[in-house]
Coordinates of C-alpha atoms and ligand atoms in Angstrom, one line a residue:
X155 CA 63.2 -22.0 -8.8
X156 CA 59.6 -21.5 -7.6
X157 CA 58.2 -18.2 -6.1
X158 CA 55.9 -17.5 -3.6
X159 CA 53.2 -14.8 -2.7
X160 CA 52.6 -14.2 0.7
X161 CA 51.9 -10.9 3.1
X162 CA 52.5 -10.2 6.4
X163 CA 55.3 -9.0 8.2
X164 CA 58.8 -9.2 5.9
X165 CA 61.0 -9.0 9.1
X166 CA 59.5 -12.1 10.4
X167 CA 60.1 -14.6 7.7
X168 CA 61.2 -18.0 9.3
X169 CA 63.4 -19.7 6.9
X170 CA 67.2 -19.8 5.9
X171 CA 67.7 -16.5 4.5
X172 CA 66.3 -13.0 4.5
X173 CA 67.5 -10.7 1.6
X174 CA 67.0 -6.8 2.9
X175 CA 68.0 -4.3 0.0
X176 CA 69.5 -1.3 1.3
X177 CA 70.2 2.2 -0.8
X178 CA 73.9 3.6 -1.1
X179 CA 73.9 6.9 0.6
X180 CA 70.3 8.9 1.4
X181 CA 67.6 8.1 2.1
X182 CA 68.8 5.7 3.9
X183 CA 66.8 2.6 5.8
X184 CA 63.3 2.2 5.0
X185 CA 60.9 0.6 7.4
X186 CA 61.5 -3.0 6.8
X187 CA 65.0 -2.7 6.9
X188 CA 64.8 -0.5 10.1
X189 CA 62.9 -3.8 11.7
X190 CA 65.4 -5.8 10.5
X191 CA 68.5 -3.9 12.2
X192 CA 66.7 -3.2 15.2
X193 CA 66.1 -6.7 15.6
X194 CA 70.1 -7.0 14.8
X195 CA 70.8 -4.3 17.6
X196 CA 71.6 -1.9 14.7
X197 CA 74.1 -4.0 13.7
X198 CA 73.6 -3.1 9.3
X199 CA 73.4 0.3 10.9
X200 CA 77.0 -0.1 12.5
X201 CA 78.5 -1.8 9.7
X202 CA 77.1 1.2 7.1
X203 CA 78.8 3.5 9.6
X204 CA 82.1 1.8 10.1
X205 CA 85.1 3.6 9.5
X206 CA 85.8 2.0 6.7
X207 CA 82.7 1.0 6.3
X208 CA 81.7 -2.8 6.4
X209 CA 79.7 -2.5 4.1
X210 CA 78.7 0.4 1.5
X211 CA 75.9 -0.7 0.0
X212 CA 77.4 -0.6 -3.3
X213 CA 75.0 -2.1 -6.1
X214 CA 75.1 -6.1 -5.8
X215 CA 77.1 -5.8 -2.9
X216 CA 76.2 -8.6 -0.3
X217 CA 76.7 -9.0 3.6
X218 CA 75.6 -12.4 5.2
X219 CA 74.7 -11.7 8.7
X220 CA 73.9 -14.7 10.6
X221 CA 71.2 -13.9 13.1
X222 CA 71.4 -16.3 16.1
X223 CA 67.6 -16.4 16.8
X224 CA 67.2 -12.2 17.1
X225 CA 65.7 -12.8 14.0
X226 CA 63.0 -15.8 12.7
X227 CA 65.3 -16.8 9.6
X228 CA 69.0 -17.6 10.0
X229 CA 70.3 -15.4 8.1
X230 CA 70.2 -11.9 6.6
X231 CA 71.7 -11.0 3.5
X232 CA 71.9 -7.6 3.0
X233 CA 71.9 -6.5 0.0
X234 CA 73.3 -2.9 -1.8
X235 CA 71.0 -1.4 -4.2
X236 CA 73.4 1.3 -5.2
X237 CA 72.7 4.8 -5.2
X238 CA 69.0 5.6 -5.4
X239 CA 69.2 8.2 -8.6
X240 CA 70.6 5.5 -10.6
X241 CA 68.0 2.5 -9.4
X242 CA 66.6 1.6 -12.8
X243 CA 65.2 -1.3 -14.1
X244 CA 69.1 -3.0 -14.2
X245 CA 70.1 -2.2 -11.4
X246 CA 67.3 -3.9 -9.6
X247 CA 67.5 -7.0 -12.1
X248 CA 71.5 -6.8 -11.2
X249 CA 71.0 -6.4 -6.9
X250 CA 68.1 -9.6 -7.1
X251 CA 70.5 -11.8 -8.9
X252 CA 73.4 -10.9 -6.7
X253 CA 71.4 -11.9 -3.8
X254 CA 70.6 -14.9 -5.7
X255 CA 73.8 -15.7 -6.5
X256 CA 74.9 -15.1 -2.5
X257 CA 72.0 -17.3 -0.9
X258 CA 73.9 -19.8 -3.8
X259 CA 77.3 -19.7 -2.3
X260 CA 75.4 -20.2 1.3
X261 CA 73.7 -23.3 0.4
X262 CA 70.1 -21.8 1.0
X263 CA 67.2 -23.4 -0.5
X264 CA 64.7 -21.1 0.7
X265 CA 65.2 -17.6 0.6
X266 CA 62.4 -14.7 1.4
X267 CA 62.3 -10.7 0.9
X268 CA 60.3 -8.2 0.1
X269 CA 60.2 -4.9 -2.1
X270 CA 62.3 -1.7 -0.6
X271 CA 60.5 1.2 -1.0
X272 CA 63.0 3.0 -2.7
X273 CA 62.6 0.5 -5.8
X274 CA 58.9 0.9 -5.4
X275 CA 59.7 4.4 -5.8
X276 CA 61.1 4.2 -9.0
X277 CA 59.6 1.7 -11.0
X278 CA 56.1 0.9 -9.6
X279 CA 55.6 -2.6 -8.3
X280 CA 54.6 -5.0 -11.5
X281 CA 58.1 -3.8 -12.8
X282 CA 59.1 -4.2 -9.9
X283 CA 58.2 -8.0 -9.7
X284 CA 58.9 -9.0 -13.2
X285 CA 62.4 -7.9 -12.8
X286 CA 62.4 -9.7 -9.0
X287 CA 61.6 -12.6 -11.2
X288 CA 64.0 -12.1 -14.1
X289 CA 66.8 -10.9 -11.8
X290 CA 66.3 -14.4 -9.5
X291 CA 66.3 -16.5 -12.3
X292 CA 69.2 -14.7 -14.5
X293 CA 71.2 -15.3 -11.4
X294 CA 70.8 -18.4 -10.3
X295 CA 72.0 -19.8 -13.6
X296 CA 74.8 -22.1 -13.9
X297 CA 76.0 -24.7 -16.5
X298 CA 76.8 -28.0 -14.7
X299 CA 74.8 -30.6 -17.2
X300 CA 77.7 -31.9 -18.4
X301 CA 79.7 -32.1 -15.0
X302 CA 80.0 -35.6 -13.0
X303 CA 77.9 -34.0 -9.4
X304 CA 76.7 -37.3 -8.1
X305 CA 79.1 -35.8 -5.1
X306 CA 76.2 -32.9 -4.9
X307 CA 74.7 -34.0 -1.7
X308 CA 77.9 -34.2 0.1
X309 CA 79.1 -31.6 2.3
X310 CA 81.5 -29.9 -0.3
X311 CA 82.1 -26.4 -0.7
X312 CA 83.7 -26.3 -3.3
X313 CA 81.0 -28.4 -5.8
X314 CA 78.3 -26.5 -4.5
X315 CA 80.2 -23.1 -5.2
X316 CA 80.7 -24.6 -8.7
X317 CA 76.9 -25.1 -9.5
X318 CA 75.5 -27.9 -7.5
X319 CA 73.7 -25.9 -5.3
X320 CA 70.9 -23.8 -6.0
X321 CA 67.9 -22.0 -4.7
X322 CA 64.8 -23.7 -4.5
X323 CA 62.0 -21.3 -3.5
X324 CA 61.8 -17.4 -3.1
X325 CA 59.1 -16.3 -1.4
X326 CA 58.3 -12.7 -2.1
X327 CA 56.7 -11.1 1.0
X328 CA 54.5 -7.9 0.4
X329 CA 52.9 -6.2 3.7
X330 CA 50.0 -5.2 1.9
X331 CA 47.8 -8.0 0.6
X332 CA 46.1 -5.8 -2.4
X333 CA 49.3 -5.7 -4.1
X334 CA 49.8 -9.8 -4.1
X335 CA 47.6 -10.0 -7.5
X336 CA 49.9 -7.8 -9.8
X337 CA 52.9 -9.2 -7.9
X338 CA 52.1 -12.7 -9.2
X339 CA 51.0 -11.1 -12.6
X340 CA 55.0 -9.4 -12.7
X341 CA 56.6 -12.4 -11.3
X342 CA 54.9 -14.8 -13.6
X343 CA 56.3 -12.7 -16.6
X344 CA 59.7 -12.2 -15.4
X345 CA 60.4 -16.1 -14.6
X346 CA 59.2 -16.7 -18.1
X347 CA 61.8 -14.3 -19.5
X348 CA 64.5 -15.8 -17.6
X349 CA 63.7 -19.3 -18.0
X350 CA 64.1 -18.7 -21.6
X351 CA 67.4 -16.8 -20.9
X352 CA 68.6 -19.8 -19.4
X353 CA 67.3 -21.9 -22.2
X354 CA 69.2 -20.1 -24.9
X355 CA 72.3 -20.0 -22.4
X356 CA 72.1 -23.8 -21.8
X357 CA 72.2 -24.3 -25.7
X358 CA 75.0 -21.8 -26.7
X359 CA 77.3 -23.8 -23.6
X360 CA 76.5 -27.0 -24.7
X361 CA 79.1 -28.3 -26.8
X362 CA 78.7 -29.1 -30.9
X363 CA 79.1 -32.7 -30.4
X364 CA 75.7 -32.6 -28.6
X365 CA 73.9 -29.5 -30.1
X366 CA 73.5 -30.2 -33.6
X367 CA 71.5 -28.8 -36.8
X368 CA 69.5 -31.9 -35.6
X369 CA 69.3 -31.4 -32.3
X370 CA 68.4 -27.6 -32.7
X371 CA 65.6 -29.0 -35.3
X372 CA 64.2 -31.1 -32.5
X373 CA 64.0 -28.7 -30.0
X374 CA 61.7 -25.8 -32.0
X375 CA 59.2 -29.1 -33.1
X376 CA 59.2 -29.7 -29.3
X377 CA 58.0 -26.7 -28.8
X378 CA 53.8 -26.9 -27.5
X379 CA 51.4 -24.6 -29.3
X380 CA 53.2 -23.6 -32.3
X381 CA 53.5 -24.3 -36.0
X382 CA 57.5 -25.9 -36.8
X383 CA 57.8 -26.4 -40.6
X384 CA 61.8 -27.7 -41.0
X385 CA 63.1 -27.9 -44.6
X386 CA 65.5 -30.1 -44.9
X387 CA 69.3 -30.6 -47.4
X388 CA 66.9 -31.6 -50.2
X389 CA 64.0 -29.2 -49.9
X390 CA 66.9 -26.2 -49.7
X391 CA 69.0 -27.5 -52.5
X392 CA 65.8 -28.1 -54.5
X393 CA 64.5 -24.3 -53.2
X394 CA 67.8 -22.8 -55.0
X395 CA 69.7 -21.5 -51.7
X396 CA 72.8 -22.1 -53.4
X397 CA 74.8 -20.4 -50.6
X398 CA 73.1 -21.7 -47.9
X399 CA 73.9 -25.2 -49.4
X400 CA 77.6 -24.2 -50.0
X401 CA 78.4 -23.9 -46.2
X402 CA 76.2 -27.0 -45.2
X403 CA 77.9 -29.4 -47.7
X404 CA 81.0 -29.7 -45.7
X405 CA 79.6 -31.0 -42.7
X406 CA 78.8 -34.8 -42.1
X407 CA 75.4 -33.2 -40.1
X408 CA 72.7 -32.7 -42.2
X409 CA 71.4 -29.0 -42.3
X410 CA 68.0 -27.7 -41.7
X411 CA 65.8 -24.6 -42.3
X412 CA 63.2 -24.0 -39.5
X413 CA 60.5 -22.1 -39.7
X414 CA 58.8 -21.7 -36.2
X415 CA 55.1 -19.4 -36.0
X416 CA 53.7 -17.6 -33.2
X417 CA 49.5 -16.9 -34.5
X418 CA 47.5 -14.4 -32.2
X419 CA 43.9 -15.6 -31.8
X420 CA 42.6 -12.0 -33.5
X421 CA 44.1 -10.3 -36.4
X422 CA 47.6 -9.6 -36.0
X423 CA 48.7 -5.6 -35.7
X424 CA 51.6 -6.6 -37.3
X425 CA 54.2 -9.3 -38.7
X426 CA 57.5 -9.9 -37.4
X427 CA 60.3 -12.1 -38.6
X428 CA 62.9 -13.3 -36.6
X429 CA 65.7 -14.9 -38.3
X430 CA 69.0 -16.6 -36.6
X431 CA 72.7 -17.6 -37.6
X432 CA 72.4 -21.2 -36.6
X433 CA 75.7 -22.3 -37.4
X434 CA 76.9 -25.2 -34.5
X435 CA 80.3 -25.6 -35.0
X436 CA 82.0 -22.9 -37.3
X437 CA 85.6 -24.4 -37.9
X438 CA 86.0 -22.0 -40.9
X439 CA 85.8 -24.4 -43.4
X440 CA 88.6 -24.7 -46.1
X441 CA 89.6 -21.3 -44.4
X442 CA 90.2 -22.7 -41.2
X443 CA 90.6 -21.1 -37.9
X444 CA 93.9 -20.6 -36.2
X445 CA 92.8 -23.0 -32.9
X446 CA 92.4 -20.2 -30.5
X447 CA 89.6 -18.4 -32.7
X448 CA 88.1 -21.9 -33.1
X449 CA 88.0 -23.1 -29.5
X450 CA 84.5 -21.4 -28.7
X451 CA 83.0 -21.7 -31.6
X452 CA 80.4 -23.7 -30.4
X453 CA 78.7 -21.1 -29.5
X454 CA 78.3 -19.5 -33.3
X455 CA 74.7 -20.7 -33.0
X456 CA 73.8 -18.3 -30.5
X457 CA 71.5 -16.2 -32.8
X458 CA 69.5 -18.9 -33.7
X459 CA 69.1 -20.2 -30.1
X460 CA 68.1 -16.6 -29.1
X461 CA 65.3 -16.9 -31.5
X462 CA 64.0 -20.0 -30.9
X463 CA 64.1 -19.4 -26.9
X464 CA 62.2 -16.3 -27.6
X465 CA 59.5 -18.5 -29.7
X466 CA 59.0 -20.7 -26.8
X467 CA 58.4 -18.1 -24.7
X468 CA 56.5 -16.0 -26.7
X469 CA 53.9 -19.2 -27.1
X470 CA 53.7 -19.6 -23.2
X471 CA 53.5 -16.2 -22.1
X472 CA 51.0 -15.5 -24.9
X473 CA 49.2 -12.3 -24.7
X474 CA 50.5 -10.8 -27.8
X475 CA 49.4 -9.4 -30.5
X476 CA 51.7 -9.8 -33.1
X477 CA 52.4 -12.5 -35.6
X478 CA 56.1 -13.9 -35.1
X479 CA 58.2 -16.1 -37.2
X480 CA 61.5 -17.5 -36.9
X481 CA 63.7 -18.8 -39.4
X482 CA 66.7 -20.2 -38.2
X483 CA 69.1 -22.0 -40.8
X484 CA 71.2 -24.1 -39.0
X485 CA 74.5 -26.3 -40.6
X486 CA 78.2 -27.1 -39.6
X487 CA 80.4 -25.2 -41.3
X488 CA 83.3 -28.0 -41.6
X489 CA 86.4 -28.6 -44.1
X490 CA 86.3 -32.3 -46.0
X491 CA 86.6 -33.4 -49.5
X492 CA 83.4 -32.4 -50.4
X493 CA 83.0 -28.6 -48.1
X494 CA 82.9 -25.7 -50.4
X495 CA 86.8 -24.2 -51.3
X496 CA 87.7 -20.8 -51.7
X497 CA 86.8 -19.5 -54.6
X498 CA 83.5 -21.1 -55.5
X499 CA 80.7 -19.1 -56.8
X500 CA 77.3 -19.9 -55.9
X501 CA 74.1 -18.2 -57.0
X502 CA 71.7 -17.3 -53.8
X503 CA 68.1 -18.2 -53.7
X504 CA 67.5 -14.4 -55.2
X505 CA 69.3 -15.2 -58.4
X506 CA 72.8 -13.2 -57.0
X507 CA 75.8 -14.8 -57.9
X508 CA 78.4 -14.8 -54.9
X509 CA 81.9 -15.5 -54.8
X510 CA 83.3 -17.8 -51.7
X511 CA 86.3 -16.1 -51.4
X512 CA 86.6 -16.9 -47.5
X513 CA 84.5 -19.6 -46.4
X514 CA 85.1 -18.5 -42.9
X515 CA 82.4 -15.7 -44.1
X516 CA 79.8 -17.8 -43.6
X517 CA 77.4 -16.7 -41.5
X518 CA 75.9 -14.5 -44.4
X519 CA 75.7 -17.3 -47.0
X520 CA 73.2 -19.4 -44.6
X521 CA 71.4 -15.7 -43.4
X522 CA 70.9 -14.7 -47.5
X523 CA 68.9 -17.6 -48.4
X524 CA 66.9 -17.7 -45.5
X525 CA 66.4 -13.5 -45.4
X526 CA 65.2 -14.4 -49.4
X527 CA 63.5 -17.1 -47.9
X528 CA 61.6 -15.4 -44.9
X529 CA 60.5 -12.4 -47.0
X530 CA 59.2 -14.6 -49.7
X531 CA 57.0 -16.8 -47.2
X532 CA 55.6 -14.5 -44.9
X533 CA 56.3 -10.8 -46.2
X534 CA 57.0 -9.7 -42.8
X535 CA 56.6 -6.5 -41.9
X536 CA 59.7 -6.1 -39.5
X537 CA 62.5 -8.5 -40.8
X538 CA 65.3 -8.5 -38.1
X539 CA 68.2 -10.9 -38.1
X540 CA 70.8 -11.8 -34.8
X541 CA 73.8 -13.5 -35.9
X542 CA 77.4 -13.9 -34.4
X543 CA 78.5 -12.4 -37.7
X544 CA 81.8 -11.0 -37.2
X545 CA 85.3 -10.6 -35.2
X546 CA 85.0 -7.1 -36.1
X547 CA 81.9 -6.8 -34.1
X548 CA 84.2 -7.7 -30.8
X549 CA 86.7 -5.3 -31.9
X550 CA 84.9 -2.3 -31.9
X551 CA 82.0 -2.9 -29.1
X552 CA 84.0 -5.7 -27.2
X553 CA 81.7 -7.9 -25.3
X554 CA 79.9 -5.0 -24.0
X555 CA 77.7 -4.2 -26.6
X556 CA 75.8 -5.7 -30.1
X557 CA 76.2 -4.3 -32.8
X558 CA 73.0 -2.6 -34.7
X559 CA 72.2 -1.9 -38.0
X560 CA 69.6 -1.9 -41.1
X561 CA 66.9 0.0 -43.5
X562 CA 64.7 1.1 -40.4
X563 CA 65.8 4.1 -37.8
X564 CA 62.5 3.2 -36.2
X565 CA 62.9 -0.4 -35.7
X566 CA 66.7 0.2 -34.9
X567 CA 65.8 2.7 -32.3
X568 CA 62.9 0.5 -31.2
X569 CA 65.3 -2.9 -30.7
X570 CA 67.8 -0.1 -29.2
X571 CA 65.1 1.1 -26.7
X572 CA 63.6 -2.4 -25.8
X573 CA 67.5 -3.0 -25.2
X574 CA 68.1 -0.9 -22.7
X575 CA 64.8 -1.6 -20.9
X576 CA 66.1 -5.3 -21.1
X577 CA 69.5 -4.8 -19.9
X578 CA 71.2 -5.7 -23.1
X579 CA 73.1 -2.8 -24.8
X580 CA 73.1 -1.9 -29.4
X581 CA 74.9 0.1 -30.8
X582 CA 74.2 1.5 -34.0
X583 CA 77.0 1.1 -37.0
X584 CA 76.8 2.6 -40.3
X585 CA 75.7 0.6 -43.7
X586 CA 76.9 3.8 -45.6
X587 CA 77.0 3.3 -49.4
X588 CA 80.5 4.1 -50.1
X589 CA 80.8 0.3 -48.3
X590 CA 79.5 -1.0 -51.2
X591 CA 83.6 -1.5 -52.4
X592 CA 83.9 -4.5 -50.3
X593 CA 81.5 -6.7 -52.0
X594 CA 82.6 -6.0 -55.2
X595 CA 84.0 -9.3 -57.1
X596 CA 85.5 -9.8 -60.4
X597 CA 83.7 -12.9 -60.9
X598 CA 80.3 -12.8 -59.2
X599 CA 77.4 -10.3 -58.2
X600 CA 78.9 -10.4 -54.6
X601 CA 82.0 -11.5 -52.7
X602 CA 81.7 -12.7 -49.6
X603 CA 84.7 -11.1 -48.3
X604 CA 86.1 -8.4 -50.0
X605 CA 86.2 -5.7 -46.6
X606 CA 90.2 -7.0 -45.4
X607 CA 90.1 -5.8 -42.3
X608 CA 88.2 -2.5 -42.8
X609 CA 84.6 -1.9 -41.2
X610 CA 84.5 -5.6 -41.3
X611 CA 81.1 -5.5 -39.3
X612 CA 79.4 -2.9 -41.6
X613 CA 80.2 -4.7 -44.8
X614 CA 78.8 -7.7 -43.4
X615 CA 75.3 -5.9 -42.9
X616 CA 76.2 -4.4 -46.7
X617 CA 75.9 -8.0 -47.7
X618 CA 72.5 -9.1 -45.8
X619 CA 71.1 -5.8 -47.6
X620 CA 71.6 -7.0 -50.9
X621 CA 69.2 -9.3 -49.6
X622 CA 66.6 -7.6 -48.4
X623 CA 63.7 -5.8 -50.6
X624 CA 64.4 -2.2 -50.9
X625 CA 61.2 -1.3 -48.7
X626 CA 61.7 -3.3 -46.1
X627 CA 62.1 -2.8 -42.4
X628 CA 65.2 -4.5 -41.5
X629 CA 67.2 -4.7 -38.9
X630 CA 71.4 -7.0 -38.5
X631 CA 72.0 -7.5 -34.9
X632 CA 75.7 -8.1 -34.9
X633 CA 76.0 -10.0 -31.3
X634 CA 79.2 -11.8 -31.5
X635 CA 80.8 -10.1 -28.5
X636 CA 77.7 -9.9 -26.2
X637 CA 76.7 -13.5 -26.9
X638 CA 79.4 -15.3 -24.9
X639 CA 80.7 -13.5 -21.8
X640 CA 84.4 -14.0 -19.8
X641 CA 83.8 -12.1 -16.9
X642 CA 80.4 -12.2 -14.7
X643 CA 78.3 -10.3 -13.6
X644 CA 75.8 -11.3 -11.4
X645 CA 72.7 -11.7 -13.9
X646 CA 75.0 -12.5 -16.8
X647 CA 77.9 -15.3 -15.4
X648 CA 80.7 -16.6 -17.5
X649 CA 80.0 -18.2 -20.6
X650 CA 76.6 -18.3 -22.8
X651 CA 74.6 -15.0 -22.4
X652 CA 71.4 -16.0 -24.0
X653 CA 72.2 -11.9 -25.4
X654 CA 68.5 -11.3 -27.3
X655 CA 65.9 -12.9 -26.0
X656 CA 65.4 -10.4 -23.3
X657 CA 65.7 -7.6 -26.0
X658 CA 63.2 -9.4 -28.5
X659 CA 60.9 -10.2 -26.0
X660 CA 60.7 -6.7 -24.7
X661 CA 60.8 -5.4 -27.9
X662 CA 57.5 -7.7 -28.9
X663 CA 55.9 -6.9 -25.7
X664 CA 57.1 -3.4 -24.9
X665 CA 57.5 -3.8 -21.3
X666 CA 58.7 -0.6 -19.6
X667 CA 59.4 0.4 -16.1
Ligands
BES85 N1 81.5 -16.9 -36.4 C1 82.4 -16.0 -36.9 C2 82.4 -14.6 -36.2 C3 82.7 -14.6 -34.7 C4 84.0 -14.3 -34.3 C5 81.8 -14.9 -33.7 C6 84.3 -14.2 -32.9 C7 82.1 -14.8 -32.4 C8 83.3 -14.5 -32.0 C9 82.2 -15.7 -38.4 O1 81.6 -16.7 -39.1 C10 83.5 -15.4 -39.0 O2 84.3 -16.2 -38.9 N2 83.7 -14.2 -39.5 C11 84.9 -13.8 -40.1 C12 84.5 -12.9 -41.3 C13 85.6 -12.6 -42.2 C14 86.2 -13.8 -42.8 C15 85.0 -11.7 -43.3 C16 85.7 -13.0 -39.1 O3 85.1 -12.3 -38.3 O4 86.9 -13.1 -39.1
ZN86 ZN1 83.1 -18.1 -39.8
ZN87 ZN1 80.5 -18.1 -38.0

């Protein structure tokens, strides 16, 4: 989708649709909505007053009101912003991609509005267009690469409803031409952020036969303007990540270790390190998955697509002064005759000695080599990890929220801030000693499993911390509810969420309303 800047009159905007966002309750219309209705012959006016009402402007709610020539465009799309006391940064980012979303469903390539005062109001009008932006290109996202539409062009609802269609151009119409500059400076931000969104969506919904350790490798070298050193079976079997090595050896697909690198032009205030659970397929292993729990577990790679999305975008939107890395190990975790059993004992890059007694628990045997790994190389000086770690994780937040946790209260409260500037919601857990019972083994320094169904989330974070130097600022995102979503909303639809980016990337760049 491409935007555009122009000024002049928002009511007279000659294309196919005209969004007009409208407050739930007081104040009530503001001037370009009143020249829209009048226009109309008060018709929004009517339909707010109705008893029922038509419409209540209810946040994301939509009316489609063809205008038969009252108006230049064809139609108006009115758009609920919710009540006005609770329009925050979401809400707009949520009423954009509903409107999005509706001039979608109507076909429209070419959709124009402008900025209601009452979001003005609230959040100033660079936040204002960088969540325009985000909100537009959240919502028009839909999965369809693998879906036969060489039908697209035809006159079929029913395709178009399920992805073909999509919006073209939003031109975003500002009455007062001093403003146009920072509206292109907001926009240009919030389209980055949702581009990359997408990008991480479009990976985690692609399926494992496609999106491989190799493919995932090819991507971050693709990636113009920074550094992409991959490591690959030999180079990590010859490094000593004897865990890491464990979960890959089952797998036909040969594993990698990327290291992606951000460099700001001055000195850096401070280093970052990003690291991602990139497992592809995650069948269990030797522990197999019951087929229900295995069916979307193509999407188990969603931390490390998080990372390297927010890479990518962090090298084109530039501008920051912080040095980032990402390290995403990324492997198949498969059964054969040569995959790791239940059992084993491995010793971890950091001399540890862990037993395998649940190879299903692997998301932390590829995450403690490459947290040895990524505080070793680059001494960071935030370390935070997202990973699609555990059920548990979905049984206590559901899909509603990640899970947070780590050596830090200031980087936890930081992620948990930039969060909810984002839109994306963490919640802190606990990684209270007394845990420490669940990775005791008979055998080994560690076991990988040892929790049996108790804080299962927790004691997954009490095994990444045995990993970590006791200094260190740390922080386990826990996102295996958030990352994949079964119902939609309008900025997040059905499937991958792309859950991160948007809170790393405000996190780096500490964007606020
Ligand atoms: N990839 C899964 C966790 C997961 C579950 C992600 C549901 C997304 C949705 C992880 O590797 C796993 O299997 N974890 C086990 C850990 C257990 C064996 C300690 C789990 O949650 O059952
Ligand atoms: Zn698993
Ligand atoms: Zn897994």
């Amino acid at each position: 989708m491409r935007f555009e800047v122009t000024t002049g009159p928002v009511a007279q905007f000659s294309g196919e649709a005209l969004v007009i966002g409208i407050p739930q309750g007081s104040p009530g219309l503001d001037d370009i909505a009143k020249a829209v209705d009048a226009a109309l012959g008060q018709y929004i006016t009517r339909c707010l007053k109705a008893e029922p009402p038509v419409f209540k402007a209810k946040l994301g709610e939509t009316l489609i009101l063809p205008t038969y020539g009252k108006l230049p465009a064809a139609h108006v799309v009115v758009l609920g912003l919710g009540k006005v006391e609770e329009l925050k940064t979401s809400q707009w980012r949520r009423a954009v991609a509903a409107a999005v979303r509706a001039c979608k469903k109507l076909r429209v390539k070419a959709a124009a509005m402008g900025f209601p005062d009452a979001v003005i109001q609230g959040m100033g009008i660079e936040a204002a267009s960088r969540l325009l932006a985000e909100g537009a290109g959240l919502g028009q996202y839909d999965f369809n690469l693998r879906k036969n539409l060489s039908k697209a062009g035809e006159d079929n609802g029913e395709l178009a409803a399920n992805g073909a269609s999509s919006l073209e151009v939003l031109s975003v119409i500002e009455p007062q031409a001093d403003r146009l500059e920072v509206i292109q400076r907001g926009l240009r931000v919030g389209q980055l952020v949702a581009e990359h969104t997408n990008l991480a969506r479009h990976w985690v919904n692609d399926s494992a036969n496609y999106v491989t350790p190799a493919f995932l490798k090819q991507q971050a070298e693709s990636i113009p303007g920074l550094q992409c050193d991959v490591l690959d079976f030999d180079a990590i079997k010859a490094l000593g990540m004897g865990a890491f090595q464990l979960v890959a050896q089952g797998s036909e697909q040969p594993p990698f270790l990327i290291h992606l690198c951000y460099k700001p032009s001055d000195t850096p205030s401070k280093k970052i390190a990003l690291v991602g659970k990139g497992v592809t397929f995650d069948s269990g292993g030797l522990s197999l998955k019951p087929a229900a729990s295995m069916e979307l577990m193509k999407m188990d790679m969603a931390g490390a697509a998080a990372v390297i999305a927010t890479l990518k975008a962090v090298s084109e939107l530039k501008d920051l002064n912080i040095e980032v890395h990402g390290f995403i190990p990324t492997c198949e975790n498969m059964p054969s005759g040569i995959s790791s059993k239940p059992g084993d004992i491995v010793t971890a890059m950091n001399g540890k000695t862990v037993e395998v007694n649940n190879t299903d628990a692997e998301g932390r045997l590829i995450l403690c080599d490459a947290l040895t790994y990524a505080q070793r190389k680059v001494d960071p000086d935030e370390l935070v990890d997202i990973a699609t770690l555990t059920g548990a994780c979905v049984t206590a937040l559901g899909k509603v929220a990640a899970g947070i946790m780590g050596t830090s209260d200031t980087l936890i409260q930081g992620l948990q801030a930039a969060g909810e500037q984002a839109g994306e919601k963490l919640w802190p857990l606990p990684l209270y000693d007394e845990y420490k019972v669940f990775l005791k083994s008979d055998v080994a320094d560690l076991i990988n499993s040892g929790a049996k169904g108790q804080a299962g989330s927790s004691a997954g974070g009490m095994f990444l911390k045995e990993f970590v130097d006791k200094k260190r600022a740390w922080a386990h995102l826990d996102i295996a509810g958030p990352a994949w979503a079964t119902s939609d909303v309008p900025e997040v639809p059905k499937g991958g969420t792309g859950f991160g980016v948007r809170t790393l990337l405000y996190y780096l760049y500490g964007w606020q309303a």
